[in-house]
Structure formats: C-alpha cells, structure tokens
PDB file of C-alpha atoms and ligand atoms in Angstrom:
ATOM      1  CA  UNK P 651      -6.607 -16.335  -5.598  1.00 76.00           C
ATOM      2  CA  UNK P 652      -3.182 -15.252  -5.741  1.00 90.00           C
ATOM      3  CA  UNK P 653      -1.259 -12.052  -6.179  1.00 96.00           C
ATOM      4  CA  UNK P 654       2.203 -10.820  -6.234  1.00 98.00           C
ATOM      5  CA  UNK P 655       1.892  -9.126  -2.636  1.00 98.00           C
ATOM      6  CA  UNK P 656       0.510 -12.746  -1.382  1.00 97.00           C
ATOM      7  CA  UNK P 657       4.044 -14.158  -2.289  1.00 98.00           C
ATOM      8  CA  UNK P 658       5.630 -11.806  -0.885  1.00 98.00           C
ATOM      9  CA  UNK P 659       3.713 -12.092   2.432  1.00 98.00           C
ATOM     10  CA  UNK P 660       4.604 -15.369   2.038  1.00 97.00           C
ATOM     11  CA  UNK P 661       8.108 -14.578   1.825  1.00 98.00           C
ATOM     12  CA  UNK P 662       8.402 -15.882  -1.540  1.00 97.00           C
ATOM     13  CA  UNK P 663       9.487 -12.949  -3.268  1.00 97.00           C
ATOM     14  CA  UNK P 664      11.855 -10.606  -1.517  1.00 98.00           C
ATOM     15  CA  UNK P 665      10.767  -6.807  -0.152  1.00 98.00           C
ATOM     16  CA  UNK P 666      11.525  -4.367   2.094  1.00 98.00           C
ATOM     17  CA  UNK P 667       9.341  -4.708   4.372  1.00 98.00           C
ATOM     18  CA  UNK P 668       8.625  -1.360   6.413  1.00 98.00           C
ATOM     19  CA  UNK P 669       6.235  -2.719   8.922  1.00 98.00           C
ATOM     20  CA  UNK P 670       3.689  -5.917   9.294  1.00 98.00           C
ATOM     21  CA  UNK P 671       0.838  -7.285  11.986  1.00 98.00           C
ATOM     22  CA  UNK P 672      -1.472  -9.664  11.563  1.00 98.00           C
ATOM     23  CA  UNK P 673      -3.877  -7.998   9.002  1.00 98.00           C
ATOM     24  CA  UNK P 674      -1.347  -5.781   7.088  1.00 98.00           C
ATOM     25  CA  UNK P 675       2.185  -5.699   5.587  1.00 98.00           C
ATOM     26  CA  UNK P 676       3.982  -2.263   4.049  1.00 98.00           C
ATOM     27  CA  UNK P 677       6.475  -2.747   1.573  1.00 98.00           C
ATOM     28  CA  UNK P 678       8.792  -0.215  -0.394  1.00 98.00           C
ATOM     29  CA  UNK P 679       7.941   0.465  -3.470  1.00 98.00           C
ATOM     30  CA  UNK P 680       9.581  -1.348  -6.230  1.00 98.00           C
ATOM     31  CA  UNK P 681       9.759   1.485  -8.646  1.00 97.00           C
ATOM     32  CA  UNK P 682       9.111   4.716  -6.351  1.00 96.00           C
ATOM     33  CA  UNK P 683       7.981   7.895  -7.494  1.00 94.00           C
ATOM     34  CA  UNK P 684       9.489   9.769  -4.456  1.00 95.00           C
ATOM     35  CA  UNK P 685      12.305   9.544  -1.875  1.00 95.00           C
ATOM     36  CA  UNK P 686       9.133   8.305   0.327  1.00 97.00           C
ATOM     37  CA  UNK P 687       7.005   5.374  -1.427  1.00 97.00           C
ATOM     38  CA  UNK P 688       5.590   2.833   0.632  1.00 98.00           C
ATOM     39  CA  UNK P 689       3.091   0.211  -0.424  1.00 98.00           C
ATOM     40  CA  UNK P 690       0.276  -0.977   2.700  1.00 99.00           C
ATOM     41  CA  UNK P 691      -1.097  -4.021   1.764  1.00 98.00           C
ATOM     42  CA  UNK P 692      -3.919  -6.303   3.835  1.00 98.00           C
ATOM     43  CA  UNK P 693      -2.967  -9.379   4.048  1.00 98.00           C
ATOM     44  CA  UNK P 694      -6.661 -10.741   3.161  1.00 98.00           C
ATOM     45  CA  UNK P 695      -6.640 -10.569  -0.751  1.00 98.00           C
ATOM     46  CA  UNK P 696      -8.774  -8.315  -1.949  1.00 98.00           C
ATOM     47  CA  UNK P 697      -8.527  -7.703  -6.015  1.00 98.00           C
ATOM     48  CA  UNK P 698      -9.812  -3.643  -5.613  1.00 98.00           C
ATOM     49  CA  UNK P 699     -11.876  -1.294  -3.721  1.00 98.00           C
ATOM     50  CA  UNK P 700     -14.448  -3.128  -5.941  1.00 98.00           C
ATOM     51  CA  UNK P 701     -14.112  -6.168  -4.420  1.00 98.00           C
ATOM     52  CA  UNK P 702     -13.893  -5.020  -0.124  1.00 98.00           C
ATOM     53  CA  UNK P 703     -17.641  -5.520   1.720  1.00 98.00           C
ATOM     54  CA  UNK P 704     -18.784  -4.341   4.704  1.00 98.00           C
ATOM     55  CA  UNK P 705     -16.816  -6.353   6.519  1.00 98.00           C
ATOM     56  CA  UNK P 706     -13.475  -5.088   5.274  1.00 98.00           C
ATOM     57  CA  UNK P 707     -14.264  -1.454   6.681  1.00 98.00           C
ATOM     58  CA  UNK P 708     -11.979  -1.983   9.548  1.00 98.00           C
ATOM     59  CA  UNK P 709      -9.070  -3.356   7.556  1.00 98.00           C
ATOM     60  CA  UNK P 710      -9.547  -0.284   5.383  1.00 98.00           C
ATOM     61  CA  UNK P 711      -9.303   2.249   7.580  1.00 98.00           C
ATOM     62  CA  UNK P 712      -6.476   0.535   9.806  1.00 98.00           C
ATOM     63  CA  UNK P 713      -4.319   0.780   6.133  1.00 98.00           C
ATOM     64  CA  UNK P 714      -5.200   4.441   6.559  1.00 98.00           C
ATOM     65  CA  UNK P 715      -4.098   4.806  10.237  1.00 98.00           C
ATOM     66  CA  UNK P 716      -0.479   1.985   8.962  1.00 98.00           C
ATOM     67  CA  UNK P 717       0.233   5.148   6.302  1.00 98.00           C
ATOM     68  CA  UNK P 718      -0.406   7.803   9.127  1.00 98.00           C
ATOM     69  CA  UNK P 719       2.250   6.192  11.582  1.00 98.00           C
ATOM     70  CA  UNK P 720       4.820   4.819   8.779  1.00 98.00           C
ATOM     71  CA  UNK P 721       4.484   8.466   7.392  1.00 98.00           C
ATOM     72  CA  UNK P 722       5.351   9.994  11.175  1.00 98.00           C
ATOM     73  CA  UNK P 723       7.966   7.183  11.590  1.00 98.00           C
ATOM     74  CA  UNK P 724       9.506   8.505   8.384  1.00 97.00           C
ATOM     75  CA  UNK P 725       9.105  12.263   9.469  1.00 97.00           C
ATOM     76  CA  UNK P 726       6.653  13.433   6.864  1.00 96.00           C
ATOM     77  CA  UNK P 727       3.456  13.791   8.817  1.00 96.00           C
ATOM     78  CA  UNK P 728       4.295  17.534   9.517  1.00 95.00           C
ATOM     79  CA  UNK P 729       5.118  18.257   6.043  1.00 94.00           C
ATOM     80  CA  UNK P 730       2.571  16.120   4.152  1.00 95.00           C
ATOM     81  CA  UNK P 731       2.072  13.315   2.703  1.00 96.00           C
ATOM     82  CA  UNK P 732      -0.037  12.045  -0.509  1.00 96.00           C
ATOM     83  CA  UNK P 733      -2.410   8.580  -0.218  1.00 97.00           C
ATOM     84  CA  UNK P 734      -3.252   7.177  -3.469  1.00 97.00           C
ATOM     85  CA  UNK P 735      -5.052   3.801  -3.818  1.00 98.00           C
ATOM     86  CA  UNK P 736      -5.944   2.811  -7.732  1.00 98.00           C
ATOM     87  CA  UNK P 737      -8.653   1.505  -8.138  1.00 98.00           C
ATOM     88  CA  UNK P 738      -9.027  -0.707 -12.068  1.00 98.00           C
ATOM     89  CA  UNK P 739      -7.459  -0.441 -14.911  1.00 97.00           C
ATOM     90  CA  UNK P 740      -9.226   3.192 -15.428  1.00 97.00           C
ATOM     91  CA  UNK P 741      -7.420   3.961 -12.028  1.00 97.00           C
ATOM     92  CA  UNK P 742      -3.845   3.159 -12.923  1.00 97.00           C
ATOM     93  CA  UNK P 743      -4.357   0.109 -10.907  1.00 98.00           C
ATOM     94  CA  UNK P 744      -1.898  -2.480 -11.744  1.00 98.00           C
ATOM     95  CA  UNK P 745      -1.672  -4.657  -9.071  1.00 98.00           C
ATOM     96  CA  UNK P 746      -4.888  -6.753  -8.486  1.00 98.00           C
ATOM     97  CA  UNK P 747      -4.580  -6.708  -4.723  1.00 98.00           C
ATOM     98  CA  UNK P 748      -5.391  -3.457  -2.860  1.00 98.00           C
ATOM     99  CA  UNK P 749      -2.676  -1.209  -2.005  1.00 98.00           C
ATOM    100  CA  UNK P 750      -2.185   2.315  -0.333  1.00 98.00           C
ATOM    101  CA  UNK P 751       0.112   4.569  -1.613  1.00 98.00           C
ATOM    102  CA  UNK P 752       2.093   6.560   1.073  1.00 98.00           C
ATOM    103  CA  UNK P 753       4.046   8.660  -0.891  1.00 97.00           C
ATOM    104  CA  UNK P 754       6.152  11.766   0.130  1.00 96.00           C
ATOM    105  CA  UNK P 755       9.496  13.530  -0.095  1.00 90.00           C
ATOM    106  CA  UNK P 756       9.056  15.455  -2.555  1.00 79.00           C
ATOM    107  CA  UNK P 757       6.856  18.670  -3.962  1.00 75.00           C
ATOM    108  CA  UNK P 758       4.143  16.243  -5.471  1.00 75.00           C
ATOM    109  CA  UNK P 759       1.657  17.844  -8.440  1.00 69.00           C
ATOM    110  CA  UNK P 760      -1.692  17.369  -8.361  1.00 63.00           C
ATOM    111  CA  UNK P 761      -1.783  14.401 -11.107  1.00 58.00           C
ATOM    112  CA  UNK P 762       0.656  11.922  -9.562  1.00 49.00           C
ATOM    113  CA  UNK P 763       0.349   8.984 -10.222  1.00 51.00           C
TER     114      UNK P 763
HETATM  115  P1  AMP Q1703      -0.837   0.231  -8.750  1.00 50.46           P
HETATM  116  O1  AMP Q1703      -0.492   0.781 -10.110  1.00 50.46           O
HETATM  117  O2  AMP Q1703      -1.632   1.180  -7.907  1.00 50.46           O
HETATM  118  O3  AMP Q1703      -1.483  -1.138  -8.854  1.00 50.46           O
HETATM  119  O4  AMP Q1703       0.532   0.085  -7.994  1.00 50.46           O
HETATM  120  C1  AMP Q1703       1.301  -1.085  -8.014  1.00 50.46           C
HETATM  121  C2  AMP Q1703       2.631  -0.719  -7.432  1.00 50.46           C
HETATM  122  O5  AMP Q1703       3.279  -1.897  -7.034  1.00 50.46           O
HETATM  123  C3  AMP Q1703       3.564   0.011  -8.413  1.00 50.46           C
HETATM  124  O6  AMP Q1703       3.926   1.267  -7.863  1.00 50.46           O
HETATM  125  C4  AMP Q1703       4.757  -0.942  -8.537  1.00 50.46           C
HETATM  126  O7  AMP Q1703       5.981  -0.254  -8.628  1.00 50.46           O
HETATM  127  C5  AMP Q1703       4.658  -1.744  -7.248  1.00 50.46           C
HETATM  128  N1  AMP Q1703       5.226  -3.087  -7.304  1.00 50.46           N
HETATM  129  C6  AMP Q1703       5.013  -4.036  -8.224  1.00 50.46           C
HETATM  130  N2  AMP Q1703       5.686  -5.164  -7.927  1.00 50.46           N
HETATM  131  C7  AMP Q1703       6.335  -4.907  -6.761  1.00 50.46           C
HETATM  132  C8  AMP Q1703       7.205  -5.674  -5.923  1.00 50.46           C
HETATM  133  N3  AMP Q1703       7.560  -6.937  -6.236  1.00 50.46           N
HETATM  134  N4  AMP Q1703       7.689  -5.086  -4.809  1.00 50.46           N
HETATM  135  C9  AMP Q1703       7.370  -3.814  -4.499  1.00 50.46           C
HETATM  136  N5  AMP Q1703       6.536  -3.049  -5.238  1.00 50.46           N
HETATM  137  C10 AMP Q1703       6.041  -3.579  -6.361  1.00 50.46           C
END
C-alpha cells in the first residue's frame, strides 16, 4: 500500500522535514492552520487508528513523545500545544496514513480542525 507520506519518505515528493529516525518522519504542514503545524508520521503505513494492533503501541506513543520534543524544540511546550490525529472520513481524516497533528502558535478554539 502506498500513501502520499510514503513518497515523501521516500523522497519522492518534496517536504520540510522537521525531524526523522528510523520509525518516524515530521513534516510541515502543507496547508497549516497555525504559525506551528507539524505533521508526525510512522514510517510503517498504517491507513488509521483503525488499522494499528497491538504491536504498533510503541510506535504510537513514540509519535506522542516526537510532538512533545518538536513542540519544546519549537518553544511551545510551556505555552501549549494542541495534538489532533483524525481518524476516517467522520474524523476529518484525509490522509489514509496516520498522522499527529502538533499544532500551536496561536489561541486555538476548541473545534479546530
Ligand atoms: P488529515 O485531514 O488529518 O488527514 O490531515 C492531512 C494533512 O496533511 C492536512 O493538514 C494537509 O494539509 C496535509 N498534507 C497533505 N499533503 C501534504 C504534503 N504533500 N505535505 C505536507 N502536508 C500535506
């Protein structure tokens, strides 16, 4: 399975790339809702949250602790910060490969995105 993240992992597609190891990548946002926007994305495809078993509960929560450091690296983790991941189309999901959110900068209502 493919996905637009997987080409760009694969340096097919161009990004800004904000960070990468072996299991993840972080990307800016394409079309950000905030001075802050940052996509983490495993590198394992995984469509959505639907999709991740057991054995992705690692990957999952190293996403979580990527945001936490890219967010003090950007000087928001005092302030706040907002982690969104979309899950389906019911969920605003757009993007069939899991993504976190890290979004900041900004006074950010409730509802975003
Ligand atoms: P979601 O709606 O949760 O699936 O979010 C998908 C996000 O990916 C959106 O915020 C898009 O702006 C972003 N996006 C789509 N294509 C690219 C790309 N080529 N590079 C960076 N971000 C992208």
């Amino acid at each position: 399975m493919d996905s637009i993240f997987m080409k760009i992992i694969r340096r097919e597609i161009p990004a800004t790339i904000e960070y990468e190891d072996d299991d993840v990548i972080a990307i800016k946002d394409i079309n950000p809702i905030a001075p802050i926007h940052i996509l983490i994305i495993p590198k394992k495809f995984i469509p959505t949250v639907n999709d991740a078993v057991e054995a992705d509960a690692l990957l999952l929560g190293k996403m979580v602790l990527v945001a936490k450091r890219i967010a003090s690296e950007k000087g928001v983790a005092e302030d706040g910060y907002r982690l969104i991941m979309n899950v389906g189309k019911g969920g605003g999901q757009t993007v069939f490969h899991i993504h976190l959110h890290l979004v900041a900068g900004k006074n950010l209502p409730f509802e975003t995105a």
